[in-house]
């Protein structure tokens, strides 16, 4: 019994070391452009939206640029999301539209009116890299809401208020079913099932956090200092283990 418990502790400790505790900075690298406005992770690439109208397809491990393309709207672009297979979604608050683009060329598959300023975007996915995407989340600061849009025409499927009003990108964490977004010096996790209630928070990296993407228990955060940070985001946020009393502390 003692041996089994020790095996569990070692396994959990190794998992924590690999992915980091919530909010741990696991690494960082320089972005291709200091004016980051959105991030999305497809597995193959970390897609980086930069002001005024360029998406860079980067190596997620080190930020090296593999390619780039110009977004449909020439200005006022903010928020990025990826849905399988090969769709990058770009928000434009100049005309309140969301564009569905080819991930390699930027050619437009479709676009629709968001009905608000789409500052932050995230795919409502069931797996990493846009797998199982059924809708697109978009967020605005006035009113401070997040909406869930149908992929085909942007019709609103659901919405909920956000406690913090913000104008930056968001990320959807399918393991914890949270939307992550920066506000002030912190990054907050908002419950999708709990009508936007705050479940967790941690200190953001240095400078303003504009871009955000989630992949494999890591939160990628792009900041105005020109760096992209990899931060620990384990799939145990706000969840106490059912049978092992204090093991939760290993993740905090």
Tab-separated table of C-alpha atoms in Angstrom, residues 44-235:
chain	number	residue	atom	x	y	z
A	44	UNK	CA	2.207	22.022	-36.243
A	45	UNK	CA	2.471	25.785	-35.767
A	46	UNK	CA	2.018	28.500	-33.222
A	47	UNK	CA	0.157	31.108	-35.260
A	48	UNK	CA	1.017	34.664	-34.220
A	49	UNK	CA	-1.187	37.609	-35.222
A	50	UNK	CA	0.806	40.846	-35.318
A	51	UNK	CA	-0.315	44.431	-35.859
A	52	UNK	CA	-1.395	45.590	-38.300
A	53	UNK	CA	-2.281	42.587	-40.494
A	54	UNK	CA	0.157	39.646	-40.519
A	55	UNK	CA	-0.083	36.087	-39.236
A	56	UNK	CA	3.241	34.304	-38.723
A	57	UNK	CA	3.343	30.496	-38.683
A	58	UNK	CA	6.033	29.688	-36.114
A	59	UNK	CA	7.742	26.681	-34.612
A	60	UNK	CA	5.947	26.266	-31.242
A	61	UNK	CA	9.186	25.189	-29.543
A	62	UNK	CA	11.399	28.169	-30.398
A	63	UNK	CA	9.374	30.745	-32.353
A	64	UNK	CA	11.280	30.409	-35.633
A	65	UNK	CA	9.154	31.566	-38.561
A	66	UNK	CA	8.033	28.913	-41.056
A	67	UNK	CA	5.844	31.229	-43.148
A	68	UNK	CA	3.460	34.181	-43.007
A	69	UNK	CA	0.366	35.625	-44.646
A	70	UNK	CA	-1.692	38.808	-44.700
A	71	UNK	CA	-5.090	38.854	-43.009
A	72	UNK	CA	-8.187	40.078	-44.926
A	73	UNK	CA	-8.695	43.258	-42.904
A	74	UNK	CA	-5.859	45.779	-43.252
A	75	UNK	CA	-6.136	47.094	-39.681
A	76	UNK	CA	-7.803	46.697	-36.265
A	77	UNK	CA	-7.190	42.949	-36.081
A	78	UNK	CA	-7.213	41.200	-32.746
A	79	UNK	CA	-7.868	37.663	-31.539
A	80	UNK	CA	-6.851	34.373	-33.160
A	81	UNK	CA	-8.174	30.793	-33.027
A	82	UNK	CA	-7.465	27.520	-34.803
A	83	UNK	CA	-9.898	24.756	-35.688
A	84	UNK	CA	-9.074	21.482	-37.401
A	85	UNK	CA	-8.496	21.003	-40.208
A	86	UNK	CA	-6.445	23.975	-41.363
A	87	UNK	CA	-8.687	26.895	-40.321
A	88	UNK	CA	-7.354	30.019	-38.612
A	89	UNK	CA	-9.992	32.460	-37.367
A	90	UNK	CA	-9.124	36.169	-37.193
A	91	UNK	CA	-11.153	38.902	-35.496
A	92	UNK	CA	-11.421	42.455	-36.828
A	93	UNK	CA	-12.966	45.091	-34.580
A	94	UNK	CA	-12.836	47.605	-37.435
A	95	UNK	CA	-15.881	45.975	-39.053
A	96	UNK	CA	-16.934	43.568	-36.259
A	97	UNK	CA	-16.255	40.537	-38.449
A	98	UNK	CA	-14.593	37.187	-37.905
A	99	UNK	CA	-12.705	35.656	-40.839
A	100	UNK	CA	-12.198	31.938	-41.407
A	101	UNK	CA	-8.865	31.652	-43.247
A	102	UNK	CA	-6.612	28.965	-44.656
A	103	UNK	CA	-3.853	28.359	-42.101
A	104	UNK	CA	-1.047	28.401	-44.714
A	105	UNK	CA	-2.120	31.033	-47.254
A	106	UNK	CA	-4.686	33.236	-45.513
A	107	UNK	CA	-7.237	32.739	-48.284
A	108	UNK	CA	-10.734	33.352	-46.915
A	109	UNK	CA	-13.112	30.414	-46.625
A	110	UNK	CA	-15.882	32.437	-44.999
A	111	UNK	CA	-16.618	35.431	-42.776
A	112	UNK	CA	-19.509	36.598	-40.649
A	113	UNK	CA	-20.570	39.500	-38.457
A	114	UNK	CA	-19.836	38.955	-34.764
A	115	UNK	CA	-22.315	41.605	-33.628
A	116	UNK	CA	-19.671	43.141	-31.344
A	117	UNK	CA	-15.948	43.952	-31.279
A	118	UNK	CA	-14.219	40.519	-31.435
A	119	UNK	CA	-11.161	41.286	-29.316
A	120	UNK	CA	-10.472	37.706	-28.221
A	121	UNK	CA	-11.054	34.420	-30.056
A	122	UNK	CA	-10.818	30.744	-29.086
A	123	UNK	CA	-12.029	27.489	-30.592
A	124	UNK	CA	-14.528	25.518	-28.506
A	125	UNK	CA	-12.612	22.265	-28.941
A	126	UNK	CA	-12.571	18.840	-27.322
A	127	UNK	CA	-8.894	18.133	-28.050
A	128	UNK	CA	-5.617	19.945	-28.604
A	129	UNK	CA	-4.956	21.654	-31.928
A	130	UNK	CA	-8.571	22.454	-32.713
A	131	UNK	CA	-9.728	18.830	-32.620
A	132	UNK	CA	-13.496	18.525	-32.189
A	133	UNK	CA	-14.207	22.235	-32.657
A	134	UNK	CA	-17.947	22.901	-32.569
A	135	UNK	CA	-18.031	26.697	-32.186
A	136	UNK	CA	-15.928	29.848	-31.857
A	137	UNK	CA	-15.753	31.828	-28.632
A	138	UNK	CA	-15.368	35.596	-28.994
A	139	UNK	CA	-15.016	38.203	-26.250
A	140	UNK	CA	-15.528	41.954	-25.963
A	141	UNK	CA	-14.905	44.571	-23.294
A	142	UNK	CA	-18.049	46.666	-23.725
A	143	UNK	CA	-20.217	44.875	-22.911
A	144	UNK	CA	-17.938	42.540	-21.011
A	145	UNK	CA	-19.202	39.259	-22.453
A	146	UNK	CA	-18.088	36.080	-24.155
A	147	UNK	CA	-20.209	34.688	-26.968
A	148	UNK	CA	-20.255	31.220	-28.514
A	149	UNK	CA	-20.812	31.394	-32.288
A	150	UNK	CA	-21.820	28.763	-34.839
A	151	UNK	CA	-18.973	27.974	-37.230
A	152	UNK	CA	-21.005	28.330	-40.410
A	153	UNK	CA	-22.707	31.711	-40.017
A	154	UNK	CA	-21.727	33.172	-36.642
A	155	UNK	CA	-25.167	32.853	-35.085
A	156	UNK	CA	-24.998	33.121	-31.290
A	157	UNK	CA	-25.416	29.751	-29.576
A	158	UNK	CA	-24.861	31.013	-26.026
A	159	UNK	CA	-23.208	33.805	-24.034
A	160	UNK	CA	-22.221	34.783	-20.518
A	161	UNK	CA	-20.930	37.926	-18.764
A	162	UNK	CA	-17.272	38.270	-17.814
A	163	UNK	CA	-16.315	39.701	-14.404
A	164	UNK	CA	-13.358	41.542	-15.943
A	165	UNK	CA	-13.775	43.854	-18.908
A	166	UNK	CA	-10.920	43.417	-21.372
A	167	UNK	CA	-9.863	43.894	-25.002
A	168	UNK	CA	-7.241	41.177	-25.447
A	169	UNK	CA	-7.077	37.623	-26.774
A	170	UNK	CA	-8.476	34.572	-24.967
A	171	UNK	CA	-7.741	30.817	-24.971
A	172	UNK	CA	-9.997	27.829	-24.315
A	173	UNK	CA	-8.673	25.085	-22.028
A	174	UNK	CA	-10.687	21.961	-22.892
A	175	UNK	CA	-9.214	19.940	-20.012
A	176	UNK	CA	-10.479	22.330	-17.339
A	177	UNK	CA	-13.291	23.805	-19.451
A	178	UNK	CA	-12.020	27.293	-18.749
A	179	UNK	CA	-11.486	30.392	-20.834
A	180	UNK	CA	-8.187	32.070	-19.966
A	181	UNK	CA	-7.805	35.817	-20.366
A	182	UNK	CA	-5.511	38.551	-19.068
A	183	UNK	CA	-6.732	41.483	-17.021
A	184	UNK	CA	-4.392	43.917	-15.309
A	185	UNK	CA	-1.346	42.068	-13.947
A	186	UNK	CA	-3.097	38.677	-13.790
A	187	UNK	CA	-4.392	35.876	-15.985
A	188	UNK	CA	-7.818	34.542	-14.990
A	189	UNK	CA	-9.583	31.264	-15.705
A	190	UNK	CA	-13.321	31.741	-16.322
A	191	UNK	CA	-15.718	28.812	-16.102
A	192	UNK	CA	-17.670	28.099	-19.287
A	193	UNK	CA	-20.214	25.979	-17.419
A	194	UNK	CA	-20.300	28.415	-14.492
A	195	UNK	CA	-21.432	31.453	-16.496
A	196	UNK	CA	-18.023	33.129	-16.501
A	197	UNK	CA	-17.254	32.782	-12.799
A	198	UNK	CA	-13.564	33.042	-11.873
A	199	UNK	CA	-12.105	29.632	-10.986
A	200	UNK	CA	-8.384	30.427	-10.838
A	201	UNK	CA	-5.844	33.184	-11.420
A	202	UNK	CA	-2.089	33.691	-11.477
A	203	UNK	CA	0.430	36.426	-12.175
A	204	UNK	CA	0.924	37.183	-15.866
A	205	UNK	CA	4.399	37.422	-17.451
A	206	UNK	CA	6.188	40.797	-17.631
A	207	UNK	CA	4.496	43.537	-19.731
A	208	UNK	CA	0.993	43.449	-21.216
A	209	UNK	CA	-0.341	40.040	-22.275
A	210	UNK	CA	-2.156	40.358	-25.614
A	211	UNK	CA	-2.048	36.958	-27.327
A	212	UNK	CA	-3.143	33.663	-25.786
A	213	UNK	CA	-3.362	30.017	-26.870
A	214	UNK	CA	-3.734	26.678	-25.084
A	215	UNK	CA	-2.129	23.371	-26.095
A	216	UNK	CA	-1.289	20.199	-24.162
A	217	UNK	CA	-1.533	21.660	-20.636
A	218	UNK	CA	0.524	24.715	-21.600
A	219	UNK	CA	-0.715	28.275	-21.969
A	220	UNK	CA	1.151	30.319	-24.589
A	221	UNK	CA	1.099	34.040	-23.756
A	222	UNK	CA	2.336	36.740	-26.150
A	223	UNK	CA	3.364	40.032	-24.542
A	224	UNK	CA	4.147	43.590	-25.602
A	225	UNK	CA	7.802	43.129	-24.639
A	226	UNK	CA	8.090	41.029	-27.807
A	227	UNK	CA	8.273	37.643	-26.071
A	228	UNK	CA	6.049	34.574	-26.056
A	229	UNK	CA	5.909	32.693	-22.752
A	230	UNK	CA	5.027	29.051	-22.124
A	231	UNK	CA	3.159	28.736	-18.818
A	232	UNK	CA	2.062	25.704	-16.855
A	233	UNK	CA	-1.660	24.970	-17.083
A	234	UNK	CA	-2.322	21.440	-15.736
A	235	UNK	CA	-5.683	19.766	-16.174
